Short mmCIF file of C-alpha atoms in Angstrom, two decimals:
data_model
loop_
_atom_site.label_atom_id
_atom_site.label_comp_id
_atom_site.label_asym_id
_atom_site.label_seq_id
_atom_site.Cartn_x
_atom_site.Cartn_y
_atom_site.Cartn_z
CA MET A 1 106.68 67.68 141.07
CA ALA A 2 103.31 65.98 140.67
CA ALA A 3 102.63 64.02 137.51
CA LEU A 4 100.72 65.76 134.74
CA HIS A 5 97.81 63.35 134.92
CA THR A 6 97.15 64.57 138.48
CA TYR A 7 95.64 67.78 137.07
CA ASP A 8 92.39 68.00 135.16
CA THR A 9 92.37 71.31 133.32
CA HIS A 10 88.56 71.33 133.33
CA SER A 11 88.22 70.72 137.07
CA LYS A 12 87.30 73.27 139.71
CA ASN A 13 90.63 72.77 141.49
CA ALA A 14 93.81 74.84 141.29
CA ILE A 15 95.60 74.37 137.96
CA PRO A 16 99.41 74.75 137.55
CA LEU A 17 100.48 77.31 134.95
CA ARG A 18 103.43 77.86 132.63
CA PRO A 19 104.17 81.62 132.61
CA VAL A 20 106.07 83.51 129.92
CA ILE A 21 109.44 85.21 130.43
CA LYS A 22 110.82 88.29 128.68
CA ASP A 23 114.46 89.31 128.46
CA TYR A 24 115.18 93.00 127.98
CA ALA A 25 118.45 94.92 128.26
CA TRP A 26 117.45 96.33 131.66
CA GLY A 27 116.89 92.91 133.27
CA ILE A 28 119.07 91.20 135.88
CA ARG A 29 121.47 88.60 134.52
CA GLY A 30 121.53 84.93 135.35
CA LEU A 31 120.49 83.43 138.67
CA ASP A 32 120.66 86.83 140.37
CA SER A 33 117.30 87.47 138.69
CA ARG A 34 114.18 86.36 140.53
CA VAL A 35 112.51 86.02 137.11
CA ALA A 36 115.16 83.46 136.08
CA ARG A 37 114.79 81.44 139.28
CA TYR A 38 110.99 81.46 139.02
CA ALA A 39 111.15 80.42 135.36
CA LEU A 40 113.43 77.50 136.25
CA GLU A 41 111.11 76.31 139.03
CA SER A 42 107.99 76.63 136.88
CA GLY A 43 109.60 74.45 134.22
CA ILE A 44 109.55 76.88 131.30
CA ILE A 45 113.36 76.85 130.99
CA ASP A 46 115.76 73.95 131.56
CA GLU A 47 118.75 76.05 132.59
CA VAL A 48 119.60 79.67 133.33
CA ASP A 49 121.87 81.53 130.93
CA PRO A 50 124.31 83.56 133.08
CA ASP A 51 124.55 86.24 130.37
CA CYS A 52 120.83 86.68 129.74
CA PRO A 53 119.08 89.72 131.31
CA TYR A 54 115.90 88.09 132.63
CA ALA A 55 113.48 91.01 133.02
CA GLU A 56 109.82 90.01 133.27
CA LEU A 57 107.66 86.98 134.05
CA TRP A 58 104.08 87.24 132.74
CA VAL A 59 100.97 85.46 134.01
CA GLY A 60 97.87 86.33 132.00
CA THR A 61 96.07 86.11 128.69
CA HIS A 62 97.71 88.99 126.79
CA PRO A 63 98.50 87.87 123.22
CA SER A 64 102.10 89.12 123.47
CA GLY A 65 102.79 86.51 126.18
CA PRO A 66 99.92 84.09 126.73
CA THR A 67 100.27 81.81 129.75
CA THR A 68 99.69 78.12 129.05
CA LEU A 69 98.70 75.06 131.06
CA ARG A 70 100.83 71.94 131.26
CA ASP A 71 98.77 70.17 128.58
CA GLY A 72 99.59 72.94 126.08
CA SER A 73 96.21 74.69 126.18
CA THR A 74 96.09 78.39 127.03
CA LEU A 75 94.95 80.12 130.18
CA GLU A 76 92.49 82.04 128.01
CA GLN A 77 90.83 78.75 127.08
CA ALA A 78 90.64 77.71 130.74
CA VAL A 79 89.15 81.07 131.72
CA GLY A 80 86.76 81.16 128.76
CA GLY A 81 88.00 84.58 127.64
CA GLN A 82 90.57 87.21 128.58
CA LEU A 83 91.49 88.08 132.14
CA PRO A 84 91.06 91.84 132.74
CA PHE A 85 94.57 92.05 134.23
CA LEU A 86 98.17 91.05 133.55
CA PHE A 87 100.29 89.83 136.48
CA LYS A 88 104.07 90.20 136.36
CA VAL A 89 107.32 89.79 138.26
CA LEU A 90 109.96 92.39 137.31
CA SER A 91 113.72 92.12 137.88
CA ALA A 92 115.32 95.47 137.02
CA GLY A 93 119.10 95.63 136.97
CA LYS A 94 119.15 99.11 135.44
CA ALA A 95 116.66 101.83 134.66
CA LEU A 96 113.62 101.34 132.46
CA SER A 97 112.61 104.13 130.10
CA ILE A 98 110.98 107.40 131.12
CA GLN A 99 107.42 106.53 130.20
CA ALA A 100 103.70 106.80 130.77
CA HIS A 101 100.72 104.69 129.81
CA PRO A 102 97.74 106.20 127.97
CA CYS A 103 94.16 106.39 129.21
CA LYS A 104 91.47 104.42 127.36
CA GLU A 105 90.68 107.22 124.90
CA GLY A 106 94.37 107.88 124.28
CA ALA A 107 95.11 104.19 123.81
CA LYS A 108 92.41 103.88 121.15
CA ARG A 109 93.77 106.90 119.31
CA LEU A 110 97.40 105.74 119.47
CA ASN A 111 96.45 102.22 118.35
CA ALA A 112 94.52 103.61 115.38
CA ASP A 113 97.30 106.02 114.37
CA ASN A 114 100.32 103.78 115.05
CA PRO A 115 99.38 100.11 115.59
CA THR A 116 103.00 99.00 115.13
CA ASN A 117 104.22 100.75 118.29
CA TYR A 118 100.91 100.76 120.20
CA VAL A 119 99.45 97.28 119.87
CA ASP A 120 96.55 97.67 122.34
CA ASP A 121 93.51 99.92 122.50
CA ASN A 122 93.23 99.54 126.28
CA HIS A 123 94.58 101.68 129.11
CA LYS A 124 97.31 100.41 131.42
CA PRO A 125 97.13 101.63 135.03
CA GLU A 126 99.52 99.59 137.17
CA LEU A 127 100.23 98.65 140.77
CA ALA A 128 103.65 97.62 142.09
CA VAL A 129 104.55 95.79 145.31
CA ALA A 130 108.26 95.72 146.19
CA LEU A 131 109.93 92.34 146.73
CA THR A 132 113.34 93.93 147.38
CA PRO A 133 114.34 97.54 148.10
CA PHE A 134 113.13 99.23 144.93
CA GLU A 135 114.12 102.55 143.36
CA ALA A 136 111.72 104.41 141.09
CA MET A 137 111.01 107.85 139.68
CA CYS A 138 107.28 108.48 139.99
CA GLY A 139 105.31 111.62 139.16
CA PHE A 140 106.52 115.20 138.85
CA ARG A 141 108.17 117.05 141.70
CA ARG A 142 106.38 120.10 143.07
CA LEU A 143 107.05 123.11 140.87
CA GLU A 144 108.68 124.90 143.81
CA GLU A 145 111.26 122.09 144.10
CA ILE A 146 112.00 122.19 140.37
CA ALA A 147 112.47 125.98 140.56
CA ILE A 148 115.07 125.51 143.31
CA LEU A 149 116.90 122.88 141.24
CA ILE A 150 116.91 125.16 138.18
CA LYS A 151 118.62 127.87 140.25
CA LYS A 152 121.12 125.46 141.80
CA HIS A 153 122.12 123.56 138.65
CA PRO A 154 122.96 125.91 135.75
CA GLU A 155 123.53 122.95 133.40
CA PHE A 156 119.92 121.83 133.91
CA ALA A 157 118.71 125.42 133.49
CA ALA A 158 120.57 125.72 130.18
CA CYS A 159 118.40 122.91 128.75
CA ILE A 160 115.20 124.90 129.39
CA SER A 161 114.02 127.96 127.48
CA ASP A 162 113.87 131.36 129.19
CA GLU A 163 110.11 131.48 128.57
CA ALA A 164 109.57 128.14 130.35
CA LYS A 165 111.78 129.16 133.28
CA LEU A 166 109.92 132.45 133.63
CA ALA A 167 106.58 130.60 133.65
CA CYS A 168 107.95 128.33 136.37
CA PHE A 169 109.10 131.20 138.59
CA LEU A 170 105.94 133.31 138.09
CA SER A 171 103.26 130.59 138.15
CA GLY A 172 101.71 131.74 141.42
CA PRO A 173 99.59 129.66 143.82
CA LYS A 174 96.84 128.54 141.41
CA GLU A 175 97.07 124.84 140.55
CA GLU A 176 96.08 125.29 136.90
CA ASN A 177 98.80 127.92 136.39
CA LYS A 178 101.35 125.56 137.95
CA LYS A 179 100.32 122.71 135.65
CA GLU A 180 100.54 124.96 132.60
CA ALA A 181 104.01 126.13 133.67
CA LEU A 182 105.13 122.56 134.32
CA GLN A 183 103.98 121.46 130.87
CA LYS A 184 105.94 124.31 129.25
CA LEU A 185 109.00 123.42 131.28
CA PHE A 186 108.83 119.68 130.52
CA HIS A 187 108.21 120.29 126.81
CA SER A 188 111.13 122.70 126.66
CA PHE A 189 113.48 120.23 128.39
CA MET A 190 112.43 117.29 126.22
CA SER A 191 112.75 119.42 123.06
CA CYS A 192 116.22 120.73 123.88
CA PRO A 193 118.61 120.26 120.92
CA LYS A 194 120.81 117.20 121.26
CA GLU A 195 124.03 119.23 121.01
CA THR A 196 122.99 121.50 123.88
CA SER A 197 121.73 118.75 126.18
CA SER A 198 124.81 116.56 125.58
CA THR A 199 127.19 119.42 126.30
CA GLN A 200 125.35 120.45 129.45
CA LEU A 201 125.10 116.85 130.65
CA ARG A 202 128.88 116.46 130.37
CA LEU A 203 129.42 119.66 132.38
CA LEU A 204 126.89 118.54 135.00
CA LEU A 205 128.48 115.10 135.39
CA LYS A 206 131.95 116.59 135.75
CA ARG A 207 130.75 118.89 138.52
CA LEU A 208 128.71 116.23 140.34
CA GLN A 209 131.59 113.75 140.22
CA LYS A 210 133.83 116.34 141.84
CA GLU A 211 131.24 117.20 144.49
CA GLN A 212 130.64 113.55 145.35
CA SER A 213 134.35 112.73 145.61
CA CYS A 214 135.79 112.09 149.08
CA ASP A 215 138.24 114.99 148.96
CA PHE A 216 135.70 117.64 147.97
CA VAL A 217 134.96 120.05 150.82
CA HIS A 218 131.35 121.22 150.79
CA PRO A 219 130.70 124.86 151.77
CA HIS A 220 127.86 123.47 153.90
CA GLU A 221 126.51 120.04 154.72
CA GLU A 222 124.65 118.61 151.72
CA PRO A 223 121.09 117.44 152.50
CA PRO A 224 120.66 113.67 152.04
CA TRP A 225 117.99 114.05 149.36
CA GLU A 226 120.35 116.20 147.25
CA ARG A 227 123.12 113.64 147.62
CA LYS A 228 120.70 110.88 146.56
CA LEU A 229 119.62 112.94 143.56
CA SER A 230 123.21 113.59 142.45
CA ARG A 231 124.18 109.95 142.71
CA ALA A 232 121.07 108.89 140.81
CA ILE A 233 122.00 111.19 137.93
CA LEU A 234 125.56 109.84 137.85
CA ARG A 235 124.31 106.26 137.76
CA LEU A 236 121.71 106.92 135.04
CA ALA A 237 124.32 108.69 132.90
CA GLN A 238 126.62 105.69 133.25
CA GLN A 239 123.86 103.34 132.11
CA PHE A 240 122.73 105.57 129.21
CA PRO A 241 125.76 107.61 128.02
CA GLY A 242 124.82 110.89 126.36
CA ASP A 243 121.08 110.56 127.10
CA SER A 244 119.73 113.78 128.62
CA GLY A 245 117.11 111.63 130.35
CA ALA A 246 119.76 111.13 133.03
CA MET A 247 118.65 114.54 134.33
CA ALA A 248 115.11 113.21 134.92
CA PRO A 249 115.59 113.16 138.74
CA PHE A 250 115.50 116.97 138.58
CA LEU A 251 111.90 116.68 137.32
CA LEU A 252 110.54 113.47 138.86
CA ASN A 253 110.22 112.31 142.47
CA TYR A 254 112.97 109.80 143.26
CA LEU A 255 111.58 107.16 145.63
CA LEU A 256 113.01 104.21 147.55
CA ILE A 257 110.31 101.63 148.25
CA ALA A 258 110.81 99.04 151.01
CA PRO A 259 109.82 95.36 150.56
CA GLY A 260 106.09 94.97 151.13
CA GLU A 261 105.32 98.59 150.23
CA SER A 262 103.36 99.44 147.12
CA PHE A 263 102.41 102.31 144.85
CA TYR A 264 99.97 102.89 142.01
CA MET A 265 100.63 104.62 138.70
CA ALA A 266 97.48 105.84 136.95
CA ALA A 267 97.25 106.51 133.23
CA ASN A 268 99.12 109.56 131.92
CA GLU A 269 101.53 109.76 134.87
CA PRO A 270 105.30 109.80 134.16
CA HIS A 271 107.55 107.22 135.78
CA ALA A 272 110.74 105.24 135.33
CA TYR A 273 111.68 102.22 137.41
CA VAL A 274 115.37 102.32 138.29
CA ALA A 275 116.45 99.15 140.13
CA GLY A 276 115.10 96.27 142.21
CA GLU A 277 112.43 93.58 141.98
CA ILE A 278 108.65 93.94 142.21
CA ILE A 279 105.34 92.21 141.71
CA GLU A 280 103.36 94.26 139.18
CA CYS A 281 99.71 94.05 138.22
CA MET A 282 98.05 96.10 135.49
CA ALA A 283 95.12 96.24 133.12
CA CYS A 284 95.54 93.83 130.21
CA SER A 285 97.60 96.06 127.92
CA ASP A 286 101.19 96.51 126.76
CA ASN A 287 101.06 100.14 125.61
CA VAL A 288 104.05 102.29 126.61
CA VAL A 289 104.79 105.87 125.49
CA ARG A 290 108.53 106.44 125.96
CA ALA A 291 110.66 109.58 125.92
CA GLY A 292 114.12 108.82 127.33
CA LEU A 293 116.58 106.35 128.85
CA THR A 294 115.89 103.82 126.11
CA PRO A 295 117.14 102.79 122.66
CA LYS A 296 113.51 101.94 121.74
CA PHE A 297 111.00 104.11 119.89
CA LYS A 298 110.59 107.51 121.57
CA ASP A 299 107.40 109.54 121.19
CA VAL A 300 108.10 112.84 122.93
CA ASP A 301 105.23 114.78 121.36
CA ASN A 302 102.57 112.29 122.45
CA LEU A 303 104.06 111.98 125.94
CA VAL A 304 104.13 115.75 126.47
CA ALA A 305 100.54 116.07 125.24
CA MET A 306 99.05 113.21 127.29
CA LEU A 307 100.43 113.82 130.80
CA THR A 308 98.21 115.20 133.58
CA TYR A 309 101.04 117.31 135.10
CA SER A 310 99.88 116.50 138.60
CA MET A 311 102.61 117.23 141.13
CA GLY A 312 103.76 115.11 144.04
CA GLY A 313 104.32 111.36 144.05
CA PRO A 314 101.80 108.55 144.46
CA THR A 315 100.76 107.26 147.87
CA ILE A 316 103.00 104.54 149.27
CA ASN A 317 101.13 101.90 151.22
CA ALA A 318 102.14 98.69 153.00
CA GLY A 319 98.77 97.03 152.41
CA THR A 320 95.62 96.64 154.50
CA PRO A 321 94.61 93.48 156.41
CA ALA A 322 91.75 91.69 154.69
CA TYR A 323 89.17 89.02 155.40
CA GLY A 324 89.72 89.33 159.16
CA ASP A 325 93.31 88.02 159.05
CA ASP A 326 96.39 90.24 159.26
CA ARG A 327 98.35 87.59 157.34
CA ILE A 328 96.32 88.56 154.28
CA MET A 329 97.30 92.01 153.02
CA ARG A 330 95.36 93.56 150.17
CA TYR A 331 96.64 96.22 147.80
CA THR A 332 93.69 97.92 146.15
CA PRO A 333 93.92 100.55 143.39
CA PRO A 334 91.05 102.85 142.38
CA THR A 335 90.41 100.87 139.18
CA GLY A 336 88.18 97.85 138.67
CA GLU A 337 90.41 95.54 136.63
CA PHE A 338 92.73 94.22 139.34
CA GLU A 339 93.65 93.87 142.98
CA VAL A 340 96.57 92.08 144.65
CA MET A 341 96.81 90.16 147.92
CA ILE A 342 100.02 89.04 149.62
CA ILE A 343 99.30 86.04 151.83
CA THR A 344 101.80 84.86 154.47
CA CYS A 345 101.81 81.48 156.22
CA ASN A 346 104.36 81.11 159.03
CA PRO A 347 106.05 77.86 160.11
CA GLY A 348 103.67 75.64 162.07
CA GLU A 349 100.60 77.49 160.78
CA ASP A 350 97.97 77.04 158.11
CA ILE A 351 95.76 79.57 156.37
CA THR A 352 92.77 79.19 154.08
CA LEU A 353 92.64 81.43 151.03
CA PRO A 354 89.53 83.61 150.67
CA GLN A 355 86.97 82.12 148.28
CA LEU A 356 86.45 84.71 145.54
CA PRO A 357 83.56 85.08 143.09
CA VAL A 358 86.05 85.75 140.26
CA HIS A 359 88.95 83.92 138.64
CA SER A 360 92.39 84.50 140.17
CA VAL A 361 96.03 83.54 139.66
CA PHE A 362 98.83 83.34 142.18
CA ILE A 363 102.62 83.10 142.24
CA VAL A 364 104.63 81.63 145.10
CA ILE A 365 107.15 84.37 145.89
CA GLU A 366 108.92 83.05 148.99
CA GLY A 367 109.33 79.94 151.13
CA SER A 368 107.84 76.48 150.70
CA GLY A 369 104.87 74.51 151.95
CA ASN A 370 101.89 72.55 150.70
CA THR A 371 98.18 72.92 150.14
CA ASP A 372 95.02 70.93 150.71
CA ASN A 373 91.31 71.36 150.01
CA GLU A 374 88.03 69.52 150.48
CA ASP A 375 88.69 67.52 147.29
CA GLY A 376 92.02 66.32 148.68
CA GLN A 377 94.13 68.19 146.11
CA ARG A 378 97.66 68.52 147.44
CA LEU A 379 100.16 70.86 145.81
CA VAL A 380 103.79 71.54 146.65
CA MET A 381 104.48 75.27 147.02
CA ARG A 382 107.91 76.48 145.91
CA PRO A 383 109.06 79.97 144.79
CA GLY A 384 108.16 80.53 141.16
CA ARG A 385 105.28 78.09 140.84
CA CYS A 386 102.12 79.66 139.42
CA TYR A 387 98.51 78.52 139.67
CA PHE A 388 95.08 79.39 138.31
CA LEU A 389 92.14 79.34 140.74
CA PRO A 390 88.74 79.13 139.01
CA HIS A 391 86.00 81.23 140.60
CA ASP A 392 84.31 78.08 141.92
CA CYS A 393 87.50 76.48 143.23
CA PRO A 394 87.07 74.89 146.69
CA PRO A 395 88.85 76.86 149.42
CA LEU A 396 92.58 76.16 149.31
CA THR A 397 94.49 75.82 152.60
CA LEU A 398 98.21 76.59 152.79
CA ALA A 399 100.34 74.90 155.45
CA VAL A 400 103.99 75.18 156.47
CA ASN A 401 105.85 72.56 158.48
CA ALA A 402 106.88 73.76 161.94
CA ASN A 403 110.50 72.80 161.19
CA LYS A 404 110.74 75.28 158.30
CA ARG A 405 112.90 78.34 158.96
CA GLY A 406 110.83 80.93 157.15
CA PRO A 407 107.30 81.77 156.00
CA LEU A 408 105.53 80.83 152.78
CA ARG A 409 104.31 83.85 150.80
CA ILE A 410 102.14 83.98 147.73
CA ALA A 411 101.00 86.91 145.60
CA LEU A 412 97.44 86.54 144.33
CA ALA A 413 95.82 88.73 141.64
CA HIS A 414 92.16 88.96 140.73
CA GLU A 415 89.51 91.39 139.55
CA ASN A 416 89.06 94.17 142.11
CA GLN A 417 86.60 93.27 144.89
CA HIS A 418 87.19 96.43 146.95
CA VAL A 419 87.20 99.18 144.33
CA ASP A 420 85.08 101.32 146.68
CA ARG A 421 87.78 101.03 149.37
CA PRO A 422 91.11 101.68 147.62
CA THR A 423 94.35 101.64 149.61
CA LEU A 424 96.34 103.43 146.90
CA ALA A 425 96.06 106.61 144.87
CA SER A 426 98.03 108.34 142.13
CA ALA A 427 99.33 111.90 142.31
CA ALA A 428 96.28 113.06 140.32
CA ASP A 429 93.91 111.36 142.77
CA VAL A 430 95.70 112.82 145.77
CA GLY A 431 95.43 116.27 144.22
CA THR A 432 97.14 119.11 146.05
CA LYS A 433 97.82 117.20 149.28
CA GLN A 434 101.56 117.35 149.75
CA TRP A 435 104.06 116.41 152.41
CA ALA A 436 104.34 119.62 154.42
CA GLY A 437 107.74 119.00 155.96
CA GLU A 438 109.40 116.91 158.63
CA PHE A 439 107.63 118.67 161.50
CA ALA A 440 104.15 118.77 159.95
CA LEU A 441 101.30 117.44 162.07
CA PRO A 442 99.05 114.70 160.60
CA THR A 443 95.67 115.96 159.47
CA SER A 444 94.49 113.11 157.22
CA SER A 445 91.18 111.46 157.90
CA PRO A 446 91.49 107.74 158.66
CA ASN A 447 89.01 107.06 155.86
CA THR A 448 91.18 108.58 153.12
CA PRO A 449 93.85 106.68 151.18
CA ARG A 450 96.50 108.83 152.84
CA GLY A 451 95.02 108.46 156.32
CA ASN A 452 97.13 106.99 159.09
CA GLY A 453 94.34 106.01 161.46
CA MET A 454 95.01 109.05 163.71
CA SER A 455 92.45 111.69 164.53
CA SER A 456 93.22 115.31 163.76
CA PRO A 457 95.20 116.91 166.59
CA SER A 458 93.69 119.49 168.92
CA ILE A 459 95.88 122.60 168.62
CA THR A 460 95.56 125.51 171.10
CA ARG A 461 97.85 128.13 172.63
CA ASN A 462 98.61 128.77 176.29
CA SER A 463 98.87 132.13 178.02
CA ASN A 464 102.51 132.50 176.88
CA GLY A 465 101.56 131.99 173.25
CA ASP A 466 103.14 128.51 173.05
CA ALA A 467 101.44 125.91 170.84
CA VAL A 468 99.75 123.07 172.74
CA VAL A 469 98.89 119.90 170.82
CA ASN A 470 96.52 117.41 172.50
CA GLY A 471 97.50 118.82 175.88
CA PHE A 472 101.28 118.77 175.30
CA LYS A 473 103.41 121.88 174.87
CA VAL A 474 105.32 121.94 171.57
CA PRO A 475 108.94 123.04 172.10
CA PRO A 476 110.27 125.77 169.79
CA LEU A 477 112.33 124.48 166.82
#
């Protein structure tokens, strides 16, 4: 590690940072946690406690966890004010609460009414990039799916009023009617008396345990998504005994995100992260409205009132090449406060970071290497080390020795420079566009967030009435 006098905190060069760690009950314990390993490497802890659930590592200027420089001054002082974003690493060993983050108007109201539980008056949209396989519940299922689950699982149905179920079944095709029915249904479920929900949860778990056992003979083959849903409920119930929030997978989309994939959660969208590790970037706020799967303060009334009730999950995107180099992948939300880039340098290569007109911070997330710039500043890159790049910092070049056995990767966050070209969208932004089934043909424009770069197919029919797509006959299913 370079000596402290090597770094001038008032220079234009990269400045090493000391992030802040948070331990919550849902974190991963000991050295299994990426947060713990990063904290050890960055020098903010001397040893890792094997019993401590290391949950979050913060890099930013938020007063609840201000990042400092090695001379003891704060990042806020180096920046000359607050950064508009908060950059995090999350290590989730078990589920976080069922929650949503308020919009700007809602945040101001909640902060004024209840400053103890809502410390900020700012909104908190957030972007997540998976570092490991990551499980999350994001956004409401389509109402048609929920209706099927109500019919199939009588225990879930018993936690919902007859009026709400009727609204669900009779909502019709209009989107506004569906949203109104979904709000009634969610409010009814969240308001179910504790005695009823606890009893029905026990009955549901008993049945699901029997169905998932090896000796249970299914009357028909169970679809994989139903098996995943059942096992998710069993695991959540084990983590939070007696909490009816374990039935949340009946209401929310249950997603498995691969490393390198990302998603965006806008304000007023329900979600609950279940397990895995991610990079997370958000507006500079720590407001959370919770309603289940937590021993913390629950605010069901405010959560029910604030949600958009958009249906379908967020877009999942593996990033877009940026600055003419496919080793630089940008993840761009439709909000101006933040944007994330994942930059990869392979053994035997070097890569120069884009010079940005705004301040940025980065975390080394994988591998090792070194840096250089026109001022001759050399830094050793190791997983967990964090740096601040002033807006006028000379271009920094990463390099990896050819003898290394893996790439160097860093995650860099800054104010959004491509807000007019987002790569991600929430369920509300996507609107009524839904996955139409396994055999659906792509119709997205390549210029939309959901586009896949393919043109719309040419669909005709031959003399026998068979469908012909781009000149190829489609066989009957």
